[in-house]
Coordinates of C-alpha atoms in Angstrom, one line a residue:
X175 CA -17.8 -20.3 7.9
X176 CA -14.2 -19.5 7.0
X177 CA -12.5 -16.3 8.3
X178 CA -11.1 -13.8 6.3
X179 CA -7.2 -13.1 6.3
X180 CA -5.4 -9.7 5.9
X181 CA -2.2 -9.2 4.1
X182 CA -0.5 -5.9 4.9
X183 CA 2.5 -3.3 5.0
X184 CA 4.4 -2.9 8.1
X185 CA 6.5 0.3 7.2
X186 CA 5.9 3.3 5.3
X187 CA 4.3 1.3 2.1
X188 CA 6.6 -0.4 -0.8
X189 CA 7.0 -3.2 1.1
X190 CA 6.2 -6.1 -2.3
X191 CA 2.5 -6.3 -1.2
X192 CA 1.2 -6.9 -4.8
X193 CA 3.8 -10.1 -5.8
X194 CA 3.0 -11.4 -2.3
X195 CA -0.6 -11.1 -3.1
X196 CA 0.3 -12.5 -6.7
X197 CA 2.3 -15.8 -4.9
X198 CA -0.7 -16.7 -2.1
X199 CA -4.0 -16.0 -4.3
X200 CA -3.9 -19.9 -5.6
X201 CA -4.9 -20.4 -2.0
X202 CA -8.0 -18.1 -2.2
X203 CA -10.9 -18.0 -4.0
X204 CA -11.7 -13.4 -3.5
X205 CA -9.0 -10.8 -3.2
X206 CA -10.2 -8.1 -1.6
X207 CA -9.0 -4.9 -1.7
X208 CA -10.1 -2.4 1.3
X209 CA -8.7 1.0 1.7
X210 CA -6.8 3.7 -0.6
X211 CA -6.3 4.9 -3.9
X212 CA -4.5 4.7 -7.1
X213 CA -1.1 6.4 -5.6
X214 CA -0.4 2.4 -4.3
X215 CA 1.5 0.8 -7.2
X216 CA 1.4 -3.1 -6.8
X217 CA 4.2 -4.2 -8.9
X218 CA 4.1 -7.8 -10.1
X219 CA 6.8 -10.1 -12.2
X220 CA 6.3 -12.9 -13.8
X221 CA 7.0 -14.4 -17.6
X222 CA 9.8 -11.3 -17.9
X223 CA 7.0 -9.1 -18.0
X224 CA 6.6 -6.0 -15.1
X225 CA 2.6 -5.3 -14.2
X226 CA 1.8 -1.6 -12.0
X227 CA -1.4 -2.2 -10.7
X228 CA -3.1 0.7 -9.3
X229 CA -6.3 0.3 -8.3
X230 CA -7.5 -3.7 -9.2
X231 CA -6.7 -6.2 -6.6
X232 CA -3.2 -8.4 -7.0
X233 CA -5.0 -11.2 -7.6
X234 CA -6.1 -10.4 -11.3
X235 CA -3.6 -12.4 -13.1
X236 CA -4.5 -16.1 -11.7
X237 CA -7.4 -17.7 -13.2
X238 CA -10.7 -18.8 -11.0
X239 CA -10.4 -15.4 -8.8
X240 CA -12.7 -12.9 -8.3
X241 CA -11.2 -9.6 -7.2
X242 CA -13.4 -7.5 -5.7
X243 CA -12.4 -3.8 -5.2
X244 CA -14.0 -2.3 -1.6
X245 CA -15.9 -0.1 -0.3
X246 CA -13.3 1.6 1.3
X247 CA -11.4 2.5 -1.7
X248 CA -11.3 5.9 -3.4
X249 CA -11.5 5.1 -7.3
X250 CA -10.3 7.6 -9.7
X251 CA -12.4 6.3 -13.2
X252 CA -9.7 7.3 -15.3
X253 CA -6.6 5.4 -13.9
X254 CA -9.3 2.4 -13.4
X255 CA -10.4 2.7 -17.1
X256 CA -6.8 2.6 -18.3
X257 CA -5.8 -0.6 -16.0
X258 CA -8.6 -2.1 -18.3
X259 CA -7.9 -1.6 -20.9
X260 CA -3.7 -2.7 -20.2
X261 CA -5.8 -5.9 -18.9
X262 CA -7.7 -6.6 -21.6
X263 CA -4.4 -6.6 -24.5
X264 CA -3.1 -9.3 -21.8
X265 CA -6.5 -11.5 -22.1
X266 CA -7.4 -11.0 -18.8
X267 CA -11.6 -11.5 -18.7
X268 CA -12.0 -8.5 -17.0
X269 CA -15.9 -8.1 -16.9
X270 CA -15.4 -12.1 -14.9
X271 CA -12.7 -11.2 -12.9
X272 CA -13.8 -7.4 -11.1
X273 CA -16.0 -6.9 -8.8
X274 CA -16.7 -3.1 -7.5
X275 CA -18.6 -1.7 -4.9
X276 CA -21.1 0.4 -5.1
X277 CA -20.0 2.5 -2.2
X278 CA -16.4 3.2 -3.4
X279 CA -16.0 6.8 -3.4
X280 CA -15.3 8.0 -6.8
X281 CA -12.1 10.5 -7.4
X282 CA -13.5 13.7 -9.4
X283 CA -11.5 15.6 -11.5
X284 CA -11.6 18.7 -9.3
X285 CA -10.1 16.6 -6.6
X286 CA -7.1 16.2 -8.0
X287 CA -7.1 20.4 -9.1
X288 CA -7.4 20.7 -4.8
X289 CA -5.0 18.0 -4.1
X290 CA -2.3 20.0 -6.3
X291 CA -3.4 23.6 -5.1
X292 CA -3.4 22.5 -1.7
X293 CA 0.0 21.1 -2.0
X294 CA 1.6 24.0 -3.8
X295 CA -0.2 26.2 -1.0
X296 CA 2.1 24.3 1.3
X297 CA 5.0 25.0 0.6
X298 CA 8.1 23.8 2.0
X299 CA 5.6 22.0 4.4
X300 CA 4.2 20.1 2.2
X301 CA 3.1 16.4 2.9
X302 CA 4.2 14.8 0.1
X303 CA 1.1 14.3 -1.7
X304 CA 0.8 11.6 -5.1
X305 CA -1.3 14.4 -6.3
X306 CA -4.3 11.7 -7.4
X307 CA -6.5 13.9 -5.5
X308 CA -7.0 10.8 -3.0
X309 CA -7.1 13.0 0.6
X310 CA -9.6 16.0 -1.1
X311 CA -11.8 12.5 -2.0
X312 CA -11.6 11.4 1.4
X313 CA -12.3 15.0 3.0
X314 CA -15.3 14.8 0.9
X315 CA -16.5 11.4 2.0
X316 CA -16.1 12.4 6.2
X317 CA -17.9 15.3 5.0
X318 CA -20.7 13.8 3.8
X319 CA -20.6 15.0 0.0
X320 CA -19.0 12.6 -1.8
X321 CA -20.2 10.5 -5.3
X322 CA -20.1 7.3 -5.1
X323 CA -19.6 3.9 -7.8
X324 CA -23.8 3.2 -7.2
X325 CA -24.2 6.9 -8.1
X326 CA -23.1 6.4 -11.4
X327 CA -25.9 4.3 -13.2
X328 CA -28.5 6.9 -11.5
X329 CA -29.9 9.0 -13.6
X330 CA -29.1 12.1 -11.6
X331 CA -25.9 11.6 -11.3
X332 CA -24.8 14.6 -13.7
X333 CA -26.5 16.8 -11.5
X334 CA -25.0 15.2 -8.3
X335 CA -21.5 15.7 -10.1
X336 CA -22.3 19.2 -11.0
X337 CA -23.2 20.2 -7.4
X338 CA -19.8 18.7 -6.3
X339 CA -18.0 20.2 -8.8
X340 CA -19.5 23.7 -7.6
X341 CA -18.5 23.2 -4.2
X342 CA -14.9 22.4 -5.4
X343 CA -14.8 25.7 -7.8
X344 CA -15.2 27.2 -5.0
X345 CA -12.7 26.1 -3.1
X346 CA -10.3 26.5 -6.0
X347 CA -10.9 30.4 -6.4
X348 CA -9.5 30.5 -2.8
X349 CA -6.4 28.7 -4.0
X350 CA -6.4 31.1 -7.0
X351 CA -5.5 28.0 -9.1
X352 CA -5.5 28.0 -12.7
X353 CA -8.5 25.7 -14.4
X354 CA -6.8 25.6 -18.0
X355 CA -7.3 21.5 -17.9
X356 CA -10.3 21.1 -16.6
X357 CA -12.5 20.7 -19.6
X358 CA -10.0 18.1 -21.1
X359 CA -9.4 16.1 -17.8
X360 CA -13.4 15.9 -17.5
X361 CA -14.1 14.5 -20.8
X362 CA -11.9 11.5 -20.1
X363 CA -13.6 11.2 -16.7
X364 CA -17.0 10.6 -18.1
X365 CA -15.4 8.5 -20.9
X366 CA -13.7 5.9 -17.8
X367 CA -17.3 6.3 -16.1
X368 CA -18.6 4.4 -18.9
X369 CA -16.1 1.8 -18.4
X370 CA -17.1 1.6 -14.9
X371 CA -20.5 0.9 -15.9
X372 CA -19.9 -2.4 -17.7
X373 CA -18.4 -4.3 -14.3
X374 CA -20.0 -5.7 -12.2
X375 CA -21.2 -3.3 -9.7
X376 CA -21.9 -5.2 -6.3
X377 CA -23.3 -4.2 -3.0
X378 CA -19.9 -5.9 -1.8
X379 CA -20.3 -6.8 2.2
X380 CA -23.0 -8.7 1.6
X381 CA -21.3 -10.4 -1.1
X382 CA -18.1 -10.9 1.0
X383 CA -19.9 -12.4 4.0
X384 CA -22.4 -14.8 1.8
X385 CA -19.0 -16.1 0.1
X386 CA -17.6 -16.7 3.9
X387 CA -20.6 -18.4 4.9
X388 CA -20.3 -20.1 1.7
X389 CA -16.9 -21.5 3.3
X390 CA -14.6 -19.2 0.3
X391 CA -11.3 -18.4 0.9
X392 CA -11.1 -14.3 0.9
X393 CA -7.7 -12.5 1.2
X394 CA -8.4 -8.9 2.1
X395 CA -5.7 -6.9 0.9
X396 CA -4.2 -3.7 1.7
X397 CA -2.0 -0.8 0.3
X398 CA 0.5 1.7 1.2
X399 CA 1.2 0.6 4.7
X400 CA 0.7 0.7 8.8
X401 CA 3.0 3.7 9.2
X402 CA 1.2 5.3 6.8
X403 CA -2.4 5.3 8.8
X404 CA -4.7 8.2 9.4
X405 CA -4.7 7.4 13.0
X406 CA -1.4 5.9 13.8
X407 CA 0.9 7.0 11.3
X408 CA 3.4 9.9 11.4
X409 CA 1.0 12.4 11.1
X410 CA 0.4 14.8 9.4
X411 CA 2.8 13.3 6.9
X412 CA 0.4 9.8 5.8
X413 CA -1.9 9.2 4.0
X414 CA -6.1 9.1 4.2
X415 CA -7.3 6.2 4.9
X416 CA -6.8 3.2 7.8
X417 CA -4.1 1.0 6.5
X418 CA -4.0 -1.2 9.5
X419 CA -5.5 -4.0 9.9
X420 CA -8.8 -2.3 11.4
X421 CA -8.7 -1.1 8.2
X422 CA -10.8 -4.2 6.5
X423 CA -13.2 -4.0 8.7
X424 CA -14.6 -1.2 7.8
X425 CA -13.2 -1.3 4.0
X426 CA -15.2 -4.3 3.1
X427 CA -17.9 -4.6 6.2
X428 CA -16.1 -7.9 8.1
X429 CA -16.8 -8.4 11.8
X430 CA -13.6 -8.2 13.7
X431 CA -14.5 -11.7 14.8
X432 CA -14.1 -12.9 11.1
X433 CA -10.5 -12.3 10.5
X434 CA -8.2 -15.6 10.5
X435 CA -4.7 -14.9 9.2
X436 CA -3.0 -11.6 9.4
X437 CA 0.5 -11.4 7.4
X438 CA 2.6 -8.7 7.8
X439 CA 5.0 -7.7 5.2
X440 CA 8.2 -5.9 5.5
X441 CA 11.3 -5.1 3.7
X442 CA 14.7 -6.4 5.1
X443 CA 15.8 -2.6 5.4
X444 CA 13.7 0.7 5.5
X445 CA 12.6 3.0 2.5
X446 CA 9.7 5.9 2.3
X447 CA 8.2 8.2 -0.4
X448 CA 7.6 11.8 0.2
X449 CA 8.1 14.0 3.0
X450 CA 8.0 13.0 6.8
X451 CA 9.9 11.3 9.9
X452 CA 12.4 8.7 9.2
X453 CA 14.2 7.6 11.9
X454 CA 16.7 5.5 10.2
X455 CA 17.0 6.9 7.4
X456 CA 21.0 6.9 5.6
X457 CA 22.5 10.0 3.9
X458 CA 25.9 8.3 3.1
X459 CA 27.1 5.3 0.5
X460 CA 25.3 2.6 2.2
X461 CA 21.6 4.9 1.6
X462 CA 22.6 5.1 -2.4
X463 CA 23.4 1.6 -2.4
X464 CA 20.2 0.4 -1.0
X465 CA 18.7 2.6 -3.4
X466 CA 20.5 1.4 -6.1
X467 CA 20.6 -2.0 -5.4
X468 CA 17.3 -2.7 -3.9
X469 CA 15.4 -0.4 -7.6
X470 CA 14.1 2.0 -5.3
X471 CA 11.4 4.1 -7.2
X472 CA 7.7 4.8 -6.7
X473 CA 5.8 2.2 -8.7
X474 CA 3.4 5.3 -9.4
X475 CA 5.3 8.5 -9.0
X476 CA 8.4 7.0 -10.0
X477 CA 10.0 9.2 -7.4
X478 CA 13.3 8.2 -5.8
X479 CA 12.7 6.6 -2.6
X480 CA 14.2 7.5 0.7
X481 CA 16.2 4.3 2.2
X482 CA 17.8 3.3 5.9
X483 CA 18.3 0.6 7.7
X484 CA 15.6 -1.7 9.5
X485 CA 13.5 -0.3 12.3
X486 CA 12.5 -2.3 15.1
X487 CA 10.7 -0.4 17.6
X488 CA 8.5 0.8 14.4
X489 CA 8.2 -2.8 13.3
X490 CA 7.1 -3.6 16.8
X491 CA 4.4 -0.8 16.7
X492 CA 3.4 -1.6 13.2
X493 CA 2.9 -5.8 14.7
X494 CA 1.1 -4.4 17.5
X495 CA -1.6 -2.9 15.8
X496 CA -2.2 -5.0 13.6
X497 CA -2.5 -8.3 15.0
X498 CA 0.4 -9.8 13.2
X499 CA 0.1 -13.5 12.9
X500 CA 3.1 -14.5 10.2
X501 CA 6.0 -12.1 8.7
X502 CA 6.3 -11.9 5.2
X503 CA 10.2 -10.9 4.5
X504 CA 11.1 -8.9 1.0
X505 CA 14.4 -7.9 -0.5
X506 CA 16.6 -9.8 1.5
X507 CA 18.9 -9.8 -1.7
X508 CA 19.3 -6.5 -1.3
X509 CA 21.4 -6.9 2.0
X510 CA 23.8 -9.2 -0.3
X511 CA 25.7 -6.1 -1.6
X512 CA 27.2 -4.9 2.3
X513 CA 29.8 -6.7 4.0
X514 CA 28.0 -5.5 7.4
X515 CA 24.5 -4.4 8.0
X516 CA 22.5 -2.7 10.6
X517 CA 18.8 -2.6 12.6
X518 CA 18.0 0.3 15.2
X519 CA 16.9 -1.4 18.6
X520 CA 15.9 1.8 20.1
X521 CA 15.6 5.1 20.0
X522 CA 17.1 8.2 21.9
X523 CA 14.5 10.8 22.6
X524 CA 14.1 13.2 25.0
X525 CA 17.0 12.6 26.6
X526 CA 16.0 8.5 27.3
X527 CA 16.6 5.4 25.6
X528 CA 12.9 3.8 24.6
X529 CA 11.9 0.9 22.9
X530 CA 8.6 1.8 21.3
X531 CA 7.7 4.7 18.5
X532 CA 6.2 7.8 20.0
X533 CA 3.3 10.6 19.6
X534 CA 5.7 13.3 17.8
X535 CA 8.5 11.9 15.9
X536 CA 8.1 15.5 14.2
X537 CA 9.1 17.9 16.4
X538 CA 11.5 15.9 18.1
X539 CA 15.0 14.6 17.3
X540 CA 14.5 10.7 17.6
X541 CA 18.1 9.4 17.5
X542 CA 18.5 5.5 16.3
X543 CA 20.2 3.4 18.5
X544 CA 22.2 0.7 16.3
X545 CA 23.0 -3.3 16.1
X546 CA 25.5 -4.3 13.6
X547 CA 25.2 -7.9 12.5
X548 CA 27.7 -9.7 9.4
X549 CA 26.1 -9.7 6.2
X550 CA 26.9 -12.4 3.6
X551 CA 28.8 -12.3 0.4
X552 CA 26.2 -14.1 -1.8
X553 CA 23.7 -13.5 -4.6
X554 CA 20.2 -14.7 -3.5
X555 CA 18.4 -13.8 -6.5
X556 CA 18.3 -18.0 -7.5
X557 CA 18.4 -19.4 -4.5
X558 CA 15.3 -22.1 -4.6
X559 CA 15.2 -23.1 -1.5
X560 CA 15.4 -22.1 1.9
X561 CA 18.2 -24.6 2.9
X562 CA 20.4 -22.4 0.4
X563 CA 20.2 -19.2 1.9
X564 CA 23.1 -18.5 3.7
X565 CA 23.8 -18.2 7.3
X566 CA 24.3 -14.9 8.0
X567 CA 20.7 -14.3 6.6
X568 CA 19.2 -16.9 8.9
X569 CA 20.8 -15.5 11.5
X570 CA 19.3 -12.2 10.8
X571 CA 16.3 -13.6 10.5
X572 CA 16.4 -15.7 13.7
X573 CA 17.2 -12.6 15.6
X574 CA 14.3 -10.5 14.2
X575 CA 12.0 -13.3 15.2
X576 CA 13.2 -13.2 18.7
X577 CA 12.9 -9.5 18.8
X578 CA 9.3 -9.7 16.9
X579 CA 7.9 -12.7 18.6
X580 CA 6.3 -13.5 15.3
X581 CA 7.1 -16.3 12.6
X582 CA 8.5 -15.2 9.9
X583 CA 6.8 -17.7 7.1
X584 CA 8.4 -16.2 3.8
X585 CA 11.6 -14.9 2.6
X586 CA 11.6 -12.7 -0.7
X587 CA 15.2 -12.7 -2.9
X588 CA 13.5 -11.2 -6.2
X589 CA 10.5 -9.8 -8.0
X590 CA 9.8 -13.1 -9.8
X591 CA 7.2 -15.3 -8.4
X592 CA 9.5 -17.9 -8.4
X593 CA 12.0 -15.6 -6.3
X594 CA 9.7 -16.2 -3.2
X595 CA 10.6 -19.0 -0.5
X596 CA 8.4 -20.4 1.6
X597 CA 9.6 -21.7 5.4
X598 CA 7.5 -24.9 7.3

């Protein structure tokens, strides 16, 4: 029986997931996808053409793979229906290719009315939200009320949507928010439920273990990323779901016993969407340059993304929980544009140096404590092989490994697949 392996983000999400996926799935027979919703954007490059996925697992575009989205996702018909469709105008044989389970939470219409009322309720304290209506979805499935993908071809499920959608009313008249879209957002819902309908609906931790036992390959894989979990994120500003490694477990029903591999991926500097805690986050030139150098906006949002230099004690954290067996390393072309770059060793809080990443990096001024290492004077972006990168980078790269204690297996210098180097 073959073990399961987990791919993963390490920071606050963005971290080239999706291409990674895209590069490793000849190697696997299932890609799995276990946890959020469609505010991830896996971006993937290849024949000079971009691809946003969503909500369909990275592993879409290579032929002989079955993608299987998980349990643990929230699904919001619509966007699902529309990734289709984009799919199917590229010859992709979607009905072959997706697998969905039947206890994926679906994302109602009303969700995403509650997701924006409860932001604009906020405030200036507002998390940050995508607006897809992913954390009302998730309220509603620790609550016990949600609708479900097997829900879908019963034939009550009108009247189960109706009750929902009662509950959320509700809720809305609180908000005193305005229902002018409604009737037009819920006739393209029940449009993409059709969709739905014609994959392949599966009960899919049965079919993940019988294809394990089966000795297939499966690469579970993850969105947003580790500092972005429910538990042992910065809270309150993540997102819904578990995006640690934990997180497959119970996103596609595998024993902790069965995961192999874990692969951690990382960015060779820092960004984050949204509000929340940044500790090393740059308000001068060299923050605009990493912005501008390195593309940095939302795959889904499009919003402009917050960027700083790389964060060890939160890398540390991030490798901690989730088991990290081999680092994945992405946009190390972006350094190429600084004569001199920096990683925070510690922090300053409370009055003492640390080395880890604490309870409330809220309330509290957490002040980066800073390395400065040379940076090279070299475009990356076609480099083929690991022997051409230059010094400086593997220098950078041998001192992260000391510092992580983990291998790192793969350097990224572009969003092409061929832009990705592999290291024995």
């Amino acid at each position: 029986m073959t073990k399961a392996d987990v791919l993963l983000g390490l920071q606050w999400g963005d971290e080239g997931k999706g291409k990674i996926v895209d590069v490793l799935t000849p190697e696997y027979d299932i890609i799995a996808r276990f946890q959020g919703g469609p505010n991830a954007g896996h971006t993937l490059e290849f024949n000079e053409i971009k691809h946003v996925l969503h909500t369909i697992p990275s592993g879409i575009f290579r032929p002989d793979t079955q993608n299987i989205i998980g349990n643990g996702v929230v699904i919001d018909p619509v966007t699902l229906a529309i990734e289709i469709d984009s799919l199917k105008e590229l010859n992709v044989d979607v009905q072959e290719s997706i697998q969905v389970s039947k206890k994926a939470h679906l994302i109602l219409p009303t969700h995403r009315l509650l997701d924006a009322a409860s932001e604009r309720a906020k405030g200036k304290e507002k998390i940050g939200s995508t607006l897809k209506g992913i954390g009302p979805t998730y309220m509603d499935k620790t609550g016990r009320n949600g609708l479900r993908v097997g829900d879908i071809i019963e034939n009550n499920f009108k009247e189960r949507y109706d009750n929902l959608k009662s509950k959320h009313l509700e809720l809305l008249k609180n908000y005193d928010y305005p229902l002018d879209e409604l009737a037009d957002m819920e006739s393209v819902f029940f449009e993409s439920v059709n969709s739905i309908r014609e994959l392949t609906l599966i009960d899919s931790e049965h079919s993940v273990n019988r294809s394990m036992t089966e000795n297939k390959k499966v690469l579970a894989e993850g969105a947003q990323g580790s500092l972005l979990d429910i538990d042992f994120g910065s809270y309150p500003f993540v997102t819904s779901s578990n995006t640690i490694c934990a997180g497959a477990c119970t996103g596609l029903g595998i024993a902790p016993n069965k995961i192999g591999e874990v692969y951690g991926i990382f960015k060779a500097y820092c960004t984050r969407v949204g509000s929340g805690p940044f500790p090393t986050e740059l308000f001068d030139e060299d923050g605009k340059r990493l912005a501008t150098k390195g593309h940095e906006f939302g795959a889904t949002t499009g919003r402009p993304r917050r960027c700083g230099w790389l964060d060890i004690p939160a890398l540390k954290y991030a490798i901690m929980l989730n088991g990290v067996t081999q680092l994945i390393m992405t946009k190390a072309d972006v350094l190429s544009a600084f004569d001199e770059i920096k990683v925070c060793t510690h922090y300053k809080y409370k009055g003492e140096t640390i080395d880890y990443f604490p309870y409330d990096v809220i309330n509290n001024d957490v002040e980066p404590i800073w390395k400065s290492m040379k940076a090279w004077d070299k475009d990356l972006t076609n480099v083929t092989s690991i022997d051409d990168l230059p010094q400086e980078l593997m220098d950078y790269v041998t001192y992260l490994e000391q510092e992580l204690q983990v291998p790192i297996k793969i350097i990224s210098v572009g969003p092409r697949r061929s832009q990705t180097l592999l290291r024995d």
